[in-house]
Short mmCIF file of C-alpha atoms (C1' of nucleotides) in Angstrom, two decimals:
data_model
loop_
_atom_site.label_atom_id
_atom_site.label_comp_id
_atom_site.label_asym_id
_atom_site.label_seq_id
_atom_site.Cartn_x
_atom_site.Cartn_y
_atom_site.Cartn_z
CA MET E 4 -46.91 6.61 27.64
CA THR E 5 -47.11 2.88 27.79
CA ALA E 6 -47.66 2.79 31.52
CA SER E 7 -50.18 4.67 33.59
CA SER E 8 -50.50 8.41 33.46
CA ARG E 9 -49.03 8.62 36.98
CA PRO E 10 -45.41 9.77 37.10
CA ALA E 11 -42.74 7.18 37.89
CA HIS E 12 -42.05 8.83 41.24
CA PRO E 13 -45.52 9.27 42.59
CA ARG E 14 -45.95 12.87 43.59
CA GLU E 15 -44.87 13.28 47.17
CA ARG E 16 -47.04 15.73 48.99
CA ARG E 17 -45.67 17.42 52.10
CA THR E 18 -46.74 20.08 54.50
CA ALA E 19 -45.45 23.57 53.84
CA GLY E 20 -43.13 23.47 56.83
CA ASP E 21 -41.65 20.12 55.90
CA ARG E 22 -41.01 21.15 52.31
CA ARG E 23 -39.37 24.40 53.31
CA ALA E 24 -37.15 22.61 55.80
CA GLN E 25 -36.21 20.03 53.18
CA LEU E 26 -35.23 22.69 50.66
CA VAL E 27 -33.11 24.57 53.19
CA GLN E 28 -31.51 21.29 54.23
CA ILE E 29 -30.56 20.55 50.64
CA GLY E 30 -29.03 24.00 50.40
CA LEU E 31 -26.96 23.29 53.51
CA GLU E 32 -25.72 20.05 52.00
CA LEU E 33 -24.67 21.82 48.81
CA LEU E 34 -22.92 24.66 50.64
CA PRO E 35 -19.49 23.01 50.95
CA THR E 36 -19.24 22.30 47.24
CA THR E 37 -20.92 25.38 45.81
CA PRO E 38 -20.78 29.07 46.72
CA VAL E 39 -24.25 29.91 48.01
CA GLN E 40 -25.10 32.33 45.30
CA GLU E 41 -24.22 29.82 42.63
CA LEU E 42 -26.73 27.25 43.79
CA THR E 43 -29.05 26.66 40.85
CA ILE E 44 -32.75 26.36 41.44
CA ASP E 45 -32.74 23.49 38.98
CA GLU E 46 -30.23 21.48 40.98
CA VAL E 47 -31.99 22.04 44.28
CA ALA E 48 -35.39 21.16 42.83
CA ARG E 49 -33.97 18.07 41.19
CA ARG E 50 -32.52 16.83 44.47
CA ALA E 51 -35.79 17.52 46.23
CA GLY E 52 -37.68 15.69 43.50
CA ILE E 53 -39.93 18.65 42.82
CA SER E 54 -40.43 21.14 40.03
CA ARG E 55 -38.60 24.46 39.87
CA SER E 56 -41.92 26.21 40.25
CA LEU E 57 -42.51 24.81 43.68
CA LEU E 58 -39.36 26.33 45.05
CA PHE E 59 -40.67 29.72 44.00
CA HIS E 60 -43.82 28.95 45.87
CA TYR E 61 -41.84 28.85 49.11
CA PHE E 62 -39.20 31.48 48.32
CA ALA E 63 -40.09 34.64 46.43
CA ASN E 64 -36.84 34.55 44.51
CA LYS E 65 -33.45 32.96 44.46
CA ARG E 66 -31.89 35.40 46.88
CA GLU E 67 -34.57 34.80 49.45
CA TYR E 68 -33.77 31.13 49.18
CA TYR E 69 -30.06 31.30 49.69
CA THR E 70 -30.30 33.86 52.44
CA ALA E 71 -32.57 31.35 54.18
CA VAL E 72 -29.87 28.71 53.70
CA THR E 73 -27.23 31.07 55.06
CA ARG E 74 -29.39 31.93 58.04
CA ALA E 75 -29.84 28.24 58.78
CA ALA E 76 -26.08 27.74 58.72
CA ALA E 77 -25.53 30.77 60.97
CA ASP E 78 -28.14 29.50 63.40
CA LEU E 79 -26.44 26.11 63.65
CA LEU E 80 -23.18 27.83 64.54
CA TRP E 81 -24.89 30.17 66.98
CA GLU E 82 -26.56 27.34 68.84
CA HIS E 83 -23.34 25.40 69.00
CA LEU E 84 -21.38 28.32 70.43
CA LEU E 85 -23.81 29.61 73.01
CA PRO E 86 -22.71 28.74 76.56
CA ALA E 87 -25.02 26.51 78.54
CA PRO E 88 -27.04 28.57 81.00
CA GLY E 89 -25.40 28.65 84.41
CA THR E 90 -21.84 28.53 83.10
CA PRO E 91 -19.62 30.78 85.22
CA PRO E 92 -18.59 33.88 83.24
CA GLU E 93 -14.86 33.18 83.21
CA GLU E 94 -15.48 29.81 81.55
CA GLN E 95 -17.91 31.13 78.96
CA VAL E 96 -15.40 32.72 76.62
CA THR E 97 -12.89 29.89 76.77
CA GLY E 98 -15.72 27.46 76.20
CA MET E 99 -17.00 29.34 73.18
CA LEU E 100 -13.51 29.54 71.75
CA ASP E 101 -12.96 25.86 72.28
CA ARG E 102 -16.26 24.98 70.63
CA TYR E 103 -15.58 27.35 67.76
CA VAL E 104 -12.27 25.71 66.94
CA GLY E 105 -13.93 22.33 67.26
CA TRP E 106 -16.64 23.42 64.86
CA VAL E 107 -14.13 24.53 62.26
CA GLU E 108 -12.11 21.34 62.74
CA THR E 109 -15.22 19.25 62.23
CA PHE E 110 -16.68 21.00 59.22
CA ARG E 111 -13.58 22.50 57.61
CA GLU E 112 -14.50 23.20 53.99
CA SER E 113 -18.13 23.42 54.83
CA HIS E 114 -17.56 26.14 57.39
CA LEU E 115 -15.02 28.00 55.29
CA ALA E 116 -17.50 27.99 52.41
CA PHE E 117 -20.10 29.41 54.73
CA VAL E 118 -17.80 32.19 55.94
CA ARG E 119 -16.82 33.04 52.39
CA GLY E 120 -20.39 33.25 51.27
CA ALA E 121 -21.28 35.32 54.30
CA ALA E 122 -18.35 37.68 53.93
CA GLY E 123 -18.57 38.38 50.28
CA GLY E 124 -20.73 39.52 47.49
CA ASP E 125 -24.39 39.82 48.29
CA PRO E 126 -25.15 42.37 51.03
CA TRP E 127 -28.29 40.50 52.01
CA VAL E 128 -26.29 37.42 52.80
CA SER E 129 -23.59 39.38 54.58
CA GLU E 130 -26.17 40.95 56.83
CA VAL E 131 -27.31 37.55 58.07
CA TYR E 132 -23.92 36.64 59.46
CA ALA E 133 -23.18 40.20 60.56
CA ASP E 134 -26.24 39.89 62.74
CA THR E 135 -25.00 36.68 64.31
CA ARG E 136 -21.61 38.22 64.96
CA ARG E 137 -23.21 41.20 66.67
CA ARG E 138 -25.09 38.88 68.99
CA LEU E 139 -21.89 36.99 69.72
CA VAL E 140 -20.19 40.24 70.67
CA GLU E 141 -22.89 40.94 73.23
CA VAL E 142 -22.46 37.50 74.73
CA ALA E 143 -18.69 37.80 74.79
CA LEU E 144 -18.63 41.22 76.44
CA ALA E 145 -21.18 40.11 78.98
CA ALA E 146 -19.14 36.99 79.73
CA LEU E 147 -16.02 39.09 80.17
CA GLU E 148 -18.06 41.33 82.45
CA LEU E 149 -17.06 44.37 80.46
CA PRO E 150 -19.22 47.29 79.32
CA ASP E 151 -20.01 47.23 75.63
CA ASP E 152 -19.17 50.70 74.46
CA ALA E 153 -18.78 51.41 70.75
CA LEU E 154 -15.01 51.03 70.73
CA ARG E 155 -15.02 47.69 72.50
CA ARG E 156 -17.70 46.39 70.18
CA GLN E 157 -15.61 47.27 67.18
CA LEU E 158 -12.55 45.65 68.70
CA VAL E 159 -14.34 42.40 69.49
CA LEU E 160 -15.85 42.31 66.00
CA ALA E 161 -12.42 42.84 64.48
CA TRP E 162 -11.07 40.16 66.80
CA PHE E 163 -13.70 37.82 65.33
CA ALA E 164 -12.29 38.53 61.91
CA PHE E 165 -8.84 37.80 63.29
CA THR E 166 -10.01 34.58 64.87
CA GLU E 167 -11.90 33.35 61.84
CA ASP E 168 -8.92 33.98 59.63
CA LEU E 169 -6.36 32.45 61.97
CA VAL E 170 -8.37 29.35 62.79
CA GLY E 171 -9.16 28.93 59.11
CA GLN E 172 -5.45 28.91 58.34
CA TRP E 173 -4.61 26.79 61.34
CA VAL E 174 -6.87 23.88 60.42
CA HIS E 175 -5.07 23.68 57.10
CA GLU E 176 -1.59 24.09 58.53
CA PRO E 177 -1.42 23.61 62.30
CA THR E 178 1.53 25.79 63.27
CA THR E 179 0.90 25.43 66.99
CA THR E 180 -0.78 22.97 69.28
CA ARG E 181 -4.49 23.36 69.78
CA PRO E 182 -4.22 24.60 73.40
CA GLU E 183 -1.59 27.14 72.38
CA LEU E 184 -3.91 28.43 69.67
CA LEU E 185 -6.72 28.79 72.16
CA ASP E 186 -4.47 30.59 74.64
CA LEU E 187 -3.25 32.94 71.95
CA LEU E 188 -6.74 33.85 70.84
CA ARG E 189 -7.91 34.42 74.39
CA ASP E 190 -4.84 36.52 75.22
CA VAL E 191 -5.34 38.69 72.15
CA LEU E 192 -8.95 39.28 73.11
CA ARG E 193 -8.04 40.13 76.71
CA GLY E 194 -5.23 42.34 75.49
CA LEU E 195 -7.63 44.21 73.26
CA VAL E 196 -10.59 44.81 75.52
CA GLY E 197 -9.67 43.60 79.01
CA ASP E 198 -9.99 45.93 82.00
CA ARG E 199 -6.23 46.46 82.07
CA PRO E 200 -5.64 46.40 78.33
CA ALA E 201 -2.10 45.78 77.21
CA LEU E 202 -2.97 47.13 73.80
CA LEU E 203 -5.90 49.41 74.25
CA ARG E 204 -3.94 52.55 75.02
CA ALA E 205 -6.30 54.50 72.85
CA GLY E 206 -8.79 54.99 75.64
CA ARG E 207 -11.24 57.81 75.35
CA MET S 9 -33.29 52.93 7.66
CA THR S 10 -33.70 56.43 6.37
CA ALA S 11 -30.09 57.45 6.87
CA SER S 12 -26.93 55.75 5.70
CA SER S 13 -26.13 52.16 6.50
CA ARG S 14 -23.45 53.32 8.95
CA PRO S 15 -24.43 53.08 12.63
CA ALA S 16 -25.17 56.31 14.50
CA HIS S 17 -22.03 55.92 16.55
CA PRO S 18 -19.45 55.18 13.92
CA ARG S 19 -17.59 52.06 14.89
CA GLU S 20 -14.67 52.99 17.08
CA ARG S 21 -11.70 50.79 16.42
CA ARG S 22 -9.05 50.46 19.08
CA THR S 23 -5.87 48.51 19.61
CA ALA S 24 -6.22 45.31 21.60
CA GLY S 25 -4.39 46.77 24.59
CA ASP S 26 -6.52 49.90 24.67
CA ARG S 27 -9.77 48.00 24.43
CA ARG S 28 -8.80 45.59 27.19
CA ALA S 29 -7.76 48.45 29.44
CA GLN S 30 -11.02 50.26 28.72
CA LEU S 31 -13.10 47.22 29.62
CA VAL S 32 -11.20 46.65 32.86
CA GLN S 33 -11.54 50.35 33.67
CA ILE S 34 -15.30 50.15 33.21
CA GLY S 35 -15.37 47.19 35.54
CA LEU S 36 -13.47 49.18 38.16
CA GLU S 37 -15.97 52.01 37.88
CA LEU S 38 -18.88 49.62 38.36
CA LEU S 39 -17.26 47.87 41.34
CA PRO S 40 -18.61 50.19 44.06
CA THR S 41 -22.21 49.78 42.93
CA THR S 42 -22.23 46.13 41.89
CA PRO S 43 -20.68 43.01 43.39
CA VAL S 44 -18.04 41.91 40.88
CA GLN S 45 -19.69 38.66 40.01
CA GLU S 46 -22.95 40.38 39.24
CA LEU S 47 -21.50 42.58 36.57
CA THR S 48 -23.40 41.78 33.40
CA ILE S 49 -21.58 41.52 30.12
CA ASP S 50 -24.43 43.43 28.56
CA GLU S 51 -23.97 46.42 30.83
CA VAL S 52 -20.21 46.55 30.41
CA ALA S 53 -20.44 46.23 26.64
CA ARG S 54 -23.11 48.91 26.51
CA ARG S 55 -20.93 51.34 28.46
CA ALA S 56 -18.00 50.59 26.23
CA GLY S 57 -20.14 51.08 23.17
CA ILE S 58 -19.31 47.66 21.80
CA SER S 59 -21.13 44.41 21.23
CA ARG S 60 -21.21 41.63 23.80
CA SER S 61 -19.27 39.44 21.42
CA LEU S 62 -16.24 41.68 21.50
CA LEU S 63 -15.86 41.31 25.23
CA PHE S 64 -15.61 37.57 24.74
CA HIS S 65 -12.88 38.19 22.23
CA TYR S 66 -10.72 39.67 24.99
CA PHE S 67 -11.87 37.51 27.90
CA ALA S 68 -12.59 33.83 27.44
CA ASN S 69 -15.56 33.98 29.79
CA LYS S 70 -17.22 36.15 32.37
CA ARG S 71 -15.08 34.91 35.24
CA GLU S 72 -11.89 35.72 33.41
CA TYR S 73 -13.21 39.20 32.96
CA TYR S 74 -14.10 39.94 36.53
CA THR S 75 -10.97 38.35 37.93
CA ALA S 76 -9.09 40.75 35.66
CA VAL S 77 -11.08 43.60 37.16
CA THR S 78 -10.34 42.33 40.65
CA ARG S 79 -6.66 41.99 39.88
CA ALA S 80 -6.60 45.55 38.61
CA ALA S 81 -8.15 46.77 41.85
CA ALA S 82 -5.70 44.72 43.91
CA ASP S 83 -2.77 46.10 41.93
CA LEU S 84 -3.88 49.66 42.55
CA LEU S 85 -3.91 48.97 46.27
CA TRP S 86 -0.59 47.17 46.15
CA GLU S 87 1.13 50.03 44.36
CA HIS S 88 -0.31 52.53 46.77
CA LEU S 89 0.87 50.62 49.84
CA LEU S 90 4.39 49.67 48.80
CA PRO S 91 7.00 51.73 50.63
CA ALA S 92 9.17 53.95 48.48
CA PRO S 93 12.56 52.33 47.97
CA GLY S 94 15.07 53.59 50.51
CA THR S 95 12.54 54.05 53.29
CA PRO S 96 14.11 53.02 56.61
CA PRO S 97 12.60 49.75 57.87
CA GLU S 98 11.08 51.16 61.04
CA GLU S 99 9.08 53.69 58.99
CA GLN S 100 7.90 51.20 56.39
CA VAL S 101 5.17 49.54 58.43
CA THR S 102 3.81 52.74 59.93
CA GLY S 103 3.85 54.29 56.46
CA MET S 104 1.96 51.37 54.93
CA LEU S 105 -0.57 51.47 57.74
CA ASP S 106 -1.05 55.19 57.32
CA ARG S 107 -1.51 54.85 53.58
CA TYR S 108 -3.88 51.92 54.01
CA VAL S 109 -6.18 53.89 56.30
CA GLY S 110 -5.97 56.81 53.89
CA TRP S 111 -6.94 54.51 51.04
CA VAL S 112 -9.99 53.22 52.86
CA GLU S 113 -10.96 56.75 53.91
CA THR S 114 -10.72 57.93 50.32
CA PHE S 115 -12.54 55.11 48.60
CA ARG S 116 -14.83 53.87 51.35
CA GLU S 117 -17.65 51.97 49.64
CA SER S 118 -15.52 51.27 46.65
CA HIS S 119 -12.83 49.59 48.74
CA LEU S 120 -15.29 47.75 50.95
CA ALA S 121 -16.98 46.43 47.82
CA PHE S 122 -13.62 45.24 46.59
CA VAL S 123 -12.82 43.48 49.85
CA ARG S 124 -16.22 41.86 49.91
CA GLY S 125 -15.88 40.61 46.40
CA ALA S 126 -12.38 39.38 47.12
CA ALA S 127 -13.29 37.67 50.36
CA GLY S 128 -16.39 35.88 49.27
CA GLY S 129 -17.86 33.57 46.80
CA ASP S 130 -15.73 32.77 43.81
CA PRO S 131 -12.43 31.03 44.70
CA TRP S 132 -10.77 32.42 41.58
CA VAL S 133 -11.43 35.95 42.73
CA SER S 134 -10.41 35.18 46.30
CA GLU S 135 -7.09 33.87 45.08
CA VAL S 136 -6.26 37.17 43.43
CA TYR S 137 -6.45 39.11 46.66
CA ALA S 138 -4.98 36.28 48.72
CA ASP S 139 -1.93 36.58 46.50
CA THR S 140 -1.64 40.30 47.18
CA ARG S 141 -1.97 39.72 50.90
CA ARG S 142 0.77 37.11 50.83
CA ARG S 143 3.10 39.58 49.14
CA LEU S 144 2.19 42.21 51.71
CA VAL S 145 3.11 39.80 54.50
CA GLU S 146 6.56 39.35 53.03
CA VAL S 147 7.04 43.09 52.85
CA ALA S 148 5.78 43.61 56.39
CA LEU S 149 7.96 40.91 57.93
CA ALA S 150 10.99 42.18 56.05
CA ALA S 151 10.26 45.72 57.22
CA LEU S 152 9.97 44.52 60.80
CA GLU S 153 13.24 42.68 60.28
CA LEU S 154 11.69 39.46 61.47
CA PRO S 155 12.05 35.97 60.04
CA ASP S 156 8.98 34.79 58.19
CA ASP S 157 8.31 31.36 59.62
CA ALA S 158 4.96 29.69 59.06
CA LEU S 159 3.47 30.81 62.37
CA ARG S 160 4.41 34.44 61.94
CA ARG S 161 3.00 34.43 58.41
CA GLN S 162 -0.30 33.15 59.68
CA LEU S 163 -0.38 35.75 62.43
CA VAL S 164 0.32 38.63 60.09
CA LEU S 165 -2.31 37.38 57.64
CA ALA S 166 -4.82 37.15 60.46
CA TRP S 167 -3.76 40.60 61.59
CA PHE S 168 -4.62 41.82 58.07
CA ALA S 169 -8.10 40.43 58.54
CA PHE S 170 -8.25 42.23 61.88
CA THR S 171 -7.04 45.47 60.32
CA GLU S 172 -9.38 45.33 57.34
CA ASP S 173 -12.33 44.70 59.58
CA LEU S 174 -11.46 47.35 62.16
CA VAL S 175 -10.61 50.07 59.65
CA GLY S 176 -13.76 49.22 57.72
CA GLN S 177 -15.81 49.75 60.86
CA TRP S 178 -13.83 52.82 61.91
CA VAL S 179 -14.45 54.79 58.72
CA HIS S 180 -18.15 54.35 59.29
CA GLU S 181 -18.04 55.09 63.00
CA PRO S 182 -14.78 56.71 64.16
CA THR S 183 -14.52 55.57 67.75
CA THR S 184 -10.98 56.86 68.20
CA THR S 185 -8.78 59.48 66.63
CA ARG S 186 -6.90 58.53 63.53
CA PRO S 187 -3.45 58.46 65.24
CA GLU S 188 -4.84 56.33 68.04
CA LEU S 189 -6.18 53.86 65.51
CA LEU S 190 -2.81 53.66 63.79
CA ASP S 191 -1.02 53.18 67.11
CA LEU S 192 -3.43 50.47 68.11
CA LEU S 193 -2.98 48.55 64.86
CA ARG S 194 0.80 48.84 65.05
CA ASP S 195 0.85 47.77 68.68
CA VAL S 196 -1.30 44.74 67.96
CA LEU S 197 1.01 43.70 65.15
CA ARG S 198 4.12 44.17 67.30
CA GLY S 199 2.44 42.34 70.15
CA LEU S 200 1.69 39.43 67.85
CA VAL S 201 4.94 38.92 66.01
CA GLY S 202 7.50 41.25 67.54
CA ASP S 203 10.82 39.88 68.82
CA ARG S 204 9.62 40.13 72.41
CA PRO S 205 6.02 39.20 71.81
CA ALA S 206 3.59 40.22 74.49
CA LEU S 207 1.08 37.77 73.13
CA LEU S 208 3.02 35.15 71.25
CA ARG S 209 3.66 32.78 74.11
CA ALA S 210 3.02 29.88 71.84
CA GLY S 211 6.53 29.78 70.51
CA ARG S 212 7.73 26.69 68.80
"C1'" DC H 9 -72.03 10.49 47.14
"C1'" DC H 10 -71.28 15.23 45.52
"C1'" DG H 11 -69.96 19.86 45.08
"C1'" DG H 12 -66.73 23.11 46.66
"C1'" DC H 13 -62.85 24.69 49.25
"C1'" DT H 14 -58.00 24.78 50.44
"C1'" DT H 15 -53.44 24.01 49.21
"C1'" DG H 16 -49.44 21.41 47.56
"C1'" DC H 17 -47.84 21.02 43.15
"C1'" DT H 18 -46.74 21.06 37.89
"C1'" DG H 19 -45.78 22.31 32.84
"C1'" DA H 20 -45.44 25.50 29.43
"C1'" DG H 21 -43.28 29.41 28.36
"C1'" DC H 22 -40.98 34.18 28.66
"C1'" DA H 23 -36.91 37.22 29.38
"C1'" DA H 24 -32.25 37.83 30.59
"C1'" DC H 25 -27.77 36.33 30.30
"C1'" DG H 26 -23.50 33.76 29.18
"C1'" DC H 27 -21.42 32.21 25.21
"C1'" DT H 28 -20.44 30.62 20.06
"C1'" DC H 29 -19.72 31.26 15.31
"C1'" DA H 30 -19.54 32.70 10.72
"C1'" DA H 31 -18.60 36.67 8.49
"C1'" DC H 32 -17.84 41.72 7.77
"C1'" DA H 33 -14.65 45.73 7.53
"C1'" DA H 34 -10.76 48.81 8.53
"C1'" DG H 35 -6.20 49.39 7.85
"C1'" DC H 36 -1.68 47.73 6.40
"C1'" DT H 37 1.59 45.68 3.02
"C1'" DA H 38 2.91 44.09 -1.51
"C1'" DT D 26 -5.65 45.65 -6.87
"C1'" DA D 27 -5.16 41.81 -4.15
"C1'" DG D 28 -4.40 39.80 0.12
"C1'" DC D 29 -3.47 39.53 4.96
"C1'" DT D 30 -4.30 40.71 9.71
"C1'" DT D 31 -7.29 41.82 13.22
"C1'" DG D 32 -10.88 44.59 15.52
"C1'" DT D 33 -15.71 44.06 15.33
"C1'" DT D 34 -20.61 42.57 14.81
"C1'" DG D 35 -25.35 40.10 14.46
"C1'" DA D 36 -27.80 36.13 14.66
"C1'" DG D 37 -28.71 32.59 17.45
"C1'" DC D 38 -28.38 28.66 21.07
"C1'" DG D 39 -28.66 26.71 25.92
"C1'" DT D 40 -29.27 27.70 30.62
"C1'" DT D 41 -31.39 29.87 34.38
"C1'" DG D 42 -34.39 32.83 37.12
"C1'" DC D 43 -39.16 33.62 37.31
"C1'" DT D 44 -44.49 33.77 36.07
"C1'" DC D 45 -48.93 31.97 35.50
"C1'" DA D 46 -52.83 29.34 34.63
"C1'" DG D 47 -54.46 25.33 36.15
"C1'" DC D 48 -54.26 20.33 37.92
"C1'" DA D 49 -54.92 17.18 41.89
"C1'" DA D 50 -55.03 15.50 46.68
"C1'" DG D 51 -57.19 15.77 50.79
"C1'" DC D 52 -60.97 17.70 53.65
"C1'" DC D 53 -65.33 19.62 54.57
"C1'" DG D 54 -70.70 20.46 54.68
"C1'" DG D 55 -74.66 18.84 52.78
#
DNA sequence: CCGGCTTGCTGAGCAACGCTCAACAAGCTA
DNA sequence: TAGCTTGTTGAGCGTTGCTCAGCAAGCCGG
């Protein structure tokens, strides 16, 4: 009123791409403290220094926004896990496992929050991570030089669930050494789908 | 207006216990179609034929309501899985496994919706099912006549995650026969925590 | 310099929903 | 009849997701 008609924070104008990226980034930063679906448009807009309306200019609705955030988180994980091209097959799986545990160790709550959000509630969000997992199965089976029939796919997916759960517990209460954990996980996987499966008696 | 001042549906007065049970029951019926946290008070009250206000008389807030619904679902599962007293130990685990698969086969979407809701999002809801799982671990380890040290607990919990995931996939795409599935799950468990563990090299 | 176009952006406002509160009413007891 | 307990409701408030008409900043052709 007393001052100029310009707002205190002069309106910051960005390109569409920049703004979208910023909003997703803010979502990522809020992930550890807030379940994805409970992010409020108000809070995100406030942190971005924009109006609520603008967020709806970039995302049709709230769900589209937080699925975008979830996808961004899944992509970060995916890129971190993927073996460098040229890695010999036998090292690929151990490498991915090692990096996965490292990832969980580094981000702890943040990652657990992501998994929770991805596992539960909204089907749209679940589908995002389910997609990433499916791609990881392909990579894993290829690295193990095994065919990916339906049964093996299911077993590797279930082994992911096992791994996620176990590593999640382990970072909070390390009941074994890190190398032992890695060996265990690799042995379980080999036992499940390896070419001379110790467990997979149910061949077809 | 034209008729008496009484409402069309004459007010149905119930005891506190009955009303609470009815509301929880309605929540259970809505579970398969709606993620727990997205249940609207309006919808539940409408189905119960009461005002929104009354629901808040029985549950302090929305979360308290849907955790009650979740707990009810978890209790149903728990009661269905528990071995009958007097069952010989070696039959207890196979029996629980058999009943678990039967449960998932029977309720399919309903159960998957429950697991999703329990796994994701709201920590309060997660805790409800986490509690049930912890009790199941105790039962399982006792049935296997194994000590329940920290490592074994973690492994059995992770094996639950494995089982839930695999059975969830299997009911949608049966890649093996039912007995083969049960054998596989039992073998994996034995391999993980048995007294001569095929996989548990990481002893402490 | 001006009109017009594109496009990033906002404010007012609506509808749905969670939640509160004062008060009514049905049944019991005295 | 009076009074107590307790199941129940309607009005209403604040927040939140979402819409819409329109402003404003930069860029263009004339």
